[in-house]
XYZ file of C-alpha atoms in Angstrom:
402
model
C 41.753 12.198 27.685
C 44.695 14.591 27.467
C 44.762 17.361 30.013
C 47.254 20.011 31.075
C 50.794 20.842 30.044
C 54.098 19.223 30.949
C 57.205 21.430 31.218
C 60.433 19.412 31.134
C 63.537 21.254 32.376
C 66.807 19.776 31.085
C 70.481 20.718 31.318
C 70.900 21.085 27.563
C 68.602 18.660 25.711
C 67.873 18.899 22.790
C 71.216 20.689 22.374
C 74.561 18.878 22.488
C 75.195 15.178 22.935
C 74.036 14.632 26.528
C 70.772 13.342 28.009
C 70.364 10.975 25.059
C 68.054 8.698 27.051
C 65.383 11.422 26.919
C 64.723 10.520 23.284
C 63.005 7.308 24.363
C 60.978 8.924 27.141
C 59.679 12.170 25.762
C 57.339 10.874 23.064
C 55.275 9.021 25.664
C 54.302 12.293 27.322
C 52.530 13.370 24.147
C 50.035 10.574 24.768
C 48.846 12.128 28.051
C 49.403 15.886 27.893
C 48.040 18.584 25.604
C 51.439 20.285 25.394
C 54.924 18.983 26.135
C 57.475 21.793 26.395
C 61.227 21.167 26.712
C 63.106 23.928 28.541
C 66.923 23.600 28.389
C 69.132 25.643 30.705
C 72.299 25.580 28.634
C 72.945 25.748 24.929
C 75.456 23.362 23.393
C 76.852 23.319 19.873
C 74.264 21.301 18.004
C 70.497 20.953 18.223
C 69.053 17.477 17.797
C 65.668 16.827 16.318
C 62.754 16.057 18.621
C 59.526 14.195 17.991
C 56.824 16.092 16.151
C 54.579 17.927 18.591
C 57.266 18.597 21.220
C 57.763 22.324 21.832
C 61.068 24.023 22.642
C 61.252 27.058 24.952
C 64.671 28.609 25.597
C 63.448 31.293 28.013
C 65.482 29.885 30.931
C 68.669 29.329 28.963
C 71.813 30.930 30.373
C 73.511 33.073 27.709
C 76.639 31.345 26.387
C 78.720 34.536 26.499
C 80.073 37.188 28.865
C 76.535 38.028 29.973
C 76.099 34.456 31.192
C 79.120 34.852 33.478
C 77.817 38.182 34.716
C 74.454 36.584 35.507
C 76.248 33.858 37.439
C 78.258 36.381 39.461
C 74.936 37.881 40.492
C 74.388 34.711 42.529
C 76.841 36.133 45.099
C 74.148 38.610 46.123
C 71.329 36.092 46.596
C 70.120 34.977 50.017
C 70.640 31.312 49.086
C 74.370 31.860 48.572
C 74.941 33.380 51.990
C 72.760 30.730 53.598
C 74.939 28.032 52.016
C 78.145 29.862 52.913
C 77.184 29.928 56.591
C 76.783 26.158 56.504
C 79.916 25.552 54.408
C 82.441 28.431 54.779
C 85.187 26.538 52.932
C 83.233 27.104 49.690
C 85.253 30.274 49.194
C 88.454 28.227 49.000
C 87.167 25.480 46.696
C 86.602 26.881 43.189
C 84.768 23.804 41.879
C 82.299 23.797 44.775
C 81.880 27.556 44.572
C 81.107 27.285 40.876
C 78.571 24.556 41.522
C 76.597 26.577 44.061
C 76.682 29.696 41.857
C 75.279 27.719 38.901
C 72.651 26.175 41.192
C 71.448 29.587 42.362
C 71.537 31.064 38.855
C 69.350 28.273 37.496
C 66.943 28.637 40.379
C 66.719 32.382 39.747
C 66.081 32.060 35.995
C 63.445 29.344 36.390
C 61.717 31.193 39.244
C 61.466 34.297 37.054
C 59.906 32.301 34.212
C 57.458 30.556 36.546
C 56.239 33.830 38.027
C 55.750 35.313 34.559
C 53.783 32.301 33.320
C 51.511 31.420 36.251
C 48.377 31.345 34.136
C 49.582 28.861 31.516
C 51.148 26.611 34.176
C 47.837 26.208 36.013
C 47.179 22.501 36.527
C 50.316 21.422 34.692
C 53.390 19.357 35.537
C 56.755 20.974 36.262
C 59.353 18.245 35.723
C 63.071 18.746 36.366
C 65.193 16.026 34.806
C 67.898 16.460 37.467
C 67.920 17.381 41.141
C 69.265 20.897 41.602
C 68.352 24.547 41.472
C 65.433 23.906 39.129
C 63.972 21.396 41.596
C 64.081 23.968 44.383
C 62.505 26.596 42.110
C 59.560 24.437 41.037
C 59.081 23.149 44.603
C 58.920 26.695 45.965
C 56.493 27.675 43.203
C 54.248 24.723 44.045
C 54.363 25.603 47.741
C 53.264 29.157 46.965
C 50.616 28.671 44.260
C 49.439 25.044 44.772
C 48.298 24.870 41.140
C 50.717 22.377 39.643
C 52.583 19.109 40.176
C 56.314 19.516 40.872
C 58.542 16.481 40.284
C 62.231 15.820 39.757
C 64.285 12.857 38.667
C 67.338 11.873 40.718
C 70.276 10.090 39.089
C 73.693 9.817 40.732
C 75.956 12.847 40.802
C 72.939 15.003 41.723
C 71.867 12.628 44.508
C 74.627 11.055 46.617
C 76.236 13.573 48.981
C 79.024 11.179 49.912
C 80.371 11.276 46.348
C 80.813 15.015 46.009
C 79.476 18.336 47.205
C 75.819 18.958 46.331
C 74.452 22.431 47.102
C 71.307 22.878 49.201
C 70.341 19.216 49.135
C 67.598 19.528 51.758
C 66.044 22.589 50.102
C 66.139 20.856 46.733
C 63.851 18.156 48.109
C 61.776 20.073 50.650
C 58.809 21.294 48.583
C 58.861 18.917 45.611
C 55.859 16.575 45.262
C 57.807 13.528 44.072
C 61.441 12.591 43.592
C 61.715 9.968 40.859
C 64.823 7.903 41.514
C 66.310 5.955 38.634
C 67.282 3.134 41.015
C 66.091 1.466 44.191
C 69.496 2.257 45.679
C 68.817 5.962 45.168
C 65.424 5.734 46.867
C 66.925 3.817 49.801
C 69.613 6.475 50.165
C 67.036 9.288 50.335
C 64.808 7.275 52.672
C 67.691 6.976 55.137
C 68.856 10.584 54.771
C 65.417 12.205 54.963
C 62.946 9.737 56.553
C 60.440 12.545 57.131
C 60.115 12.911 53.346
C 60.094 9.202 52.467
C 56.500 9.383 51.197
C 57.596 11.447 48.198
C 60.523 9.232 47.078
C 59.711 6.789 44.288
C 61.565 4.551 41.828
C 61.026 5.406 38.167
C 63.523 3.363 36.200
C 65.109 4.479 32.980
C 64.812 2.141 30.022
C 65.886 1.645 26.435
C 64.318 0.425 23.232
C 64.760 -3.089 21.950
C 67.909 -3.633 19.883
C 67.449 -6.381 17.330
C 70.710 -8.145 16.566
C 71.308 -7.983 12.818
C 74.397 -10.141 13.172
C 73.826 -13.475 14.922
C 77.526 -14.386 14.896
C 79.390 -14.076 18.214
C 83.150 -13.862 18.716
C 83.845 -15.567 22.012
C 86.705 -13.231 23.011
C 85.399 -9.841 21.821
C 85.024 -7.166 24.524
C 83.427 -3.729 24.177
C 83.181 -0.729 26.514
C 81.349 2.544 26.067
C 81.963 5.617 28.212
C 83.674 8.951 28.361
C 87.415 8.624 28.904
C 87.343 10.391 32.263
C 89.030 9.420 35.550
C 85.794 8.141 37.151
C 85.456 5.503 34.388
C 88.844 3.917 35.273
C 89.652 2.587 31.811
C 93.303 2.476 32.888
C 92.413 -0.381 35.279
C 90.835 -2.248 32.375
C 94.022 -1.840 30.337
C 96.125 -3.217 33.200
C 93.713 -6.153 33.507
C 93.825 -6.903 29.770
C 97.626 -6.924 29.873
C 97.387 -9.998 32.143
C 95.412 -12.088 29.662
C 97.056 -15.237 28.368
C 94.401 -15.564 25.666
C 93.689 -13.598 22.516
C 91.181 -10.792 23.106
C 89.689 -8.130 20.872
C 88.698 -4.904 22.645
C 86.858 -1.882 21.200
C 86.111 1.253 23.205
C 83.393 3.691 22.128
C 83.760 7.217 23.492
C 86.340 9.959 23.795
C 87.340 12.294 26.568
C 90.142 14.139 28.341
C 92.220 11.005 29.026
C 92.140 9.634 25.489
C 95.749 10.464 24.609
C 97.079 9.113 27.921
C 95.058 5.893 27.665
C 96.137 5.281 24.083
C 99.774 5.627 25.196
C 99.174 3.261 28.112
C 97.582 0.738 25.756
C 100.512 0.995 23.387
C 102.933 0.337 26.234
C 101.030 -2.552 27.837
C 99.004 -4.158 25.046
C 100.785 -3.664 21.727
C 102.486 -6.836 20.518
C 100.638 -8.927 23.105
C 97.420 -10.897 23.170
C 95.059 -7.929 22.902
C 93.920 -6.322 19.669
C 92.401 -2.959 20.605
C 90.744 0.091 19.055
C 89.710 3.474 20.449
C 86.846 4.752 18.320
C 86.666 8.209 19.935
C 83.438 10.164 20.223
C 80.520 8.274 18.709
C 77.002 9.705 18.390
C 74.243 7.805 20.159
C 72.590 6.506 16.991
C 75.925 5.046 15.881
C 76.374 3.372 19.278
C 72.994 1.673 18.841
C 73.912 0.642 15.306
C 77.216 -0.774 16.581
C 75.424 -2.828 19.250
C 72.988 -4.134 16.669
C 75.749 -5.293 14.321
C 78.567 -6.245 16.679
C 79.773 -9.786 17.273
C 80.985 -8.870 20.788
C 80.373 -11.321 23.608
C 81.014 -9.105 26.669
C 80.337 -5.503 27.697
C 82.418 -3.815 30.398
C 81.836 -0.993 32.887
C 84.558 -0.196 35.434
C 83.112 3.062 36.805
C 83.988 4.180 40.307
C 80.460 5.575 40.752
C 77.164 5.265 38.902
C 73.448 5.828 39.170
C 72.438 2.927 36.953
C 74.156 2.782 33.545
C 72.036 3.206 30.424
C 74.951 1.812 28.406
C 74.548 -1.585 30.123
C 70.779 -1.479 29.561
C 71.480 -1.022 25.855
C 73.997 -3.866 25.852
C 71.448 -6.126 27.570
C 68.792 -5.102 25.072
C 71.167 -6.466 22.418
C 71.775 -9.628 24.459
C 75.380 -8.781 25.408
C 76.191 -9.744 29.041
C 78.284 -7.421 31.187
C 81.045 -7.266 33.742
C 80.508 -4.212 35.949
C 81.533 -2.696 39.255
C 79.110 -3.010 42.159
C 78.430 0.701 42.690
C 75.238 2.765 42.912
C 72.292 0.865 41.482
C 74.333 -1.381 39.163
C 73.414 -4.510 41.145
C 69.758 -3.910 40.186
C 70.823 -4.524 36.590
C 73.840 -6.868 36.652
C 73.909 -10.101 38.651
C 75.422 -13.576 38.536
C 72.725 -14.888 36.187
C 73.333 -12.299 33.442
C 76.952 -11.224 33.963
C 79.486 -10.584 36.710
C 79.552 -7.940 39.433
C 83.043 -7.086 40.671
C 83.954 -5.212 43.814
C 84.408 -1.454 43.429
C 88.075 -1.803 44.420
C 88.770 -4.819 42.217
C 92.251 -6.095 41.394
C 93.240 -6.381 37.699
C 93.452 -10.178 37.929
C 89.863 -10.314 39.270
C 88.644 -8.243 36.347
C 90.307 -10.298 33.619
C 89.068 -13.546 35.216
C 85.523 -12.125 35.237
C 85.783 -11.119 31.580
C 86.997 -14.565 30.609
C 84.177 -16.156 32.629
C 81.653 -14.225 30.526
C 83.461 -15.229 27.329
C 83.214 -18.882 28.338
C 79.566 -18.712 29.438
C 78.241 -16.271 26.887
C 75.250 -18.246 25.665
C 73.410 -18.644 28.985
C 74.396 -15.167 30.196
C 73.244 -13.590 26.929
C 69.752 -15.077 27.244
C 69.462 -13.840 30.846
C 70.732 -10.367 29.901
C 68.008 -9.975 27.280
C 65.444 -11.232 29.772
C 66.596 -8.676 32.372
C 66.132 -5.875 29.852
C 62.647 -7.137 28.964
C 61.536 -7.519 32.597
C 62.911 -4.302 34.123
C 64.450 -1.890 31.617
C 62.173 -1.899 28.591
C 61.822 1.789 27.741
C 58.411 1.389 26.134
C 57.013 -0.071 29.346
C 58.852 2.116 31.875
C 58.236 5.463 30.171
C 54.593 4.745 29.422
C 54.089 3.950 33.120
C 55.935 7.101 34.196
C 53.932 9.367 31.907
C 50.651 7.851 33.062
C 51.702 8.331 36.702
C 52.484 12.012 36.076
C 49.186 12.483 34.267
C 47.091 10.844 36.998
C 48.971 12.714 39.736
C 48.412 16.017 37.944
C 44.641 15.420 37.918
C 44.613 15.944 41.677
C 45.715 19.521 41.060
C 42.331 20.262 39.535
C 40.380 18.865 42.457
């Protein structure tokens, strides 16, 4: 029996190209809740379609104009800013960190305002932040004050690990939330060690992807694909250096654009052109086209060289299509990639180690491919994982009524 409402706070979904993995999750919530309302905080260029029955509420969206900047500057006058500044005075001299805390406080302020204006309709419902941050603190504080809802937040990577980069008000983000839903066991272990007094609220709720049926059964034994933004953290330059060492013919296709695209194309021209590697940069590719590519490709190896990760959805999708991976052992990647379904390389790998790992996958594709598909089926099947998550939220919300 459906009961209550679920309010899902996102960064920009359904606008823009991010948070694509929400498409697979959100429909499952319709099975358990009377209303499912998506509440984005930022508007991007293009709105994507959502499943029938999902509502969109833009009440908490920051204006994408001069007024949005003025609202953000108002964060300077909030108690939370001065509290954070006392703990971290060097904020004033680090523009990126200063901007991050101002955005955090602005989002908390906007969501808090909406919550206070809508107390009656929230009664007994689920407040669900898709990322840890200002929204998580806002819904946790609301729950602490009114007791009439379930407050939960997902935790991924950049919003979780303090050792990677500055995260504002980490303790306060977690303090009053009912559950933190980590996308990996590594994330849960990290929070358990950082905040043992809150360990009872930290859970693993894995992401997942839909099954990708291979429409092309042919496999090219030396065909490599990668899919990521072309940003420094993805370290595609190290892949190019590794490929330049290959003594065998390799075909490499990269899906995704980004700020380093021009530089990486020049590097590829200098190191790979006229050699053993045939390469192509496809630039920005929409998510549906990525899935279509995986369904039709003859590639035999997927690559991820990221310096940091939560747990990569791109590898889940590759495994769903039966394509084994070589990936760096960072974040929760080892929960997905192992020696039976691919190769894990050290975070600080040498180029020769990477190319040897790629060629190992080429030479052992058949057995690794079967294991990759099995890993997806056992642990990262979106239908299974998201149905379980939605049922957990529904059952947990029932306690609110008692």
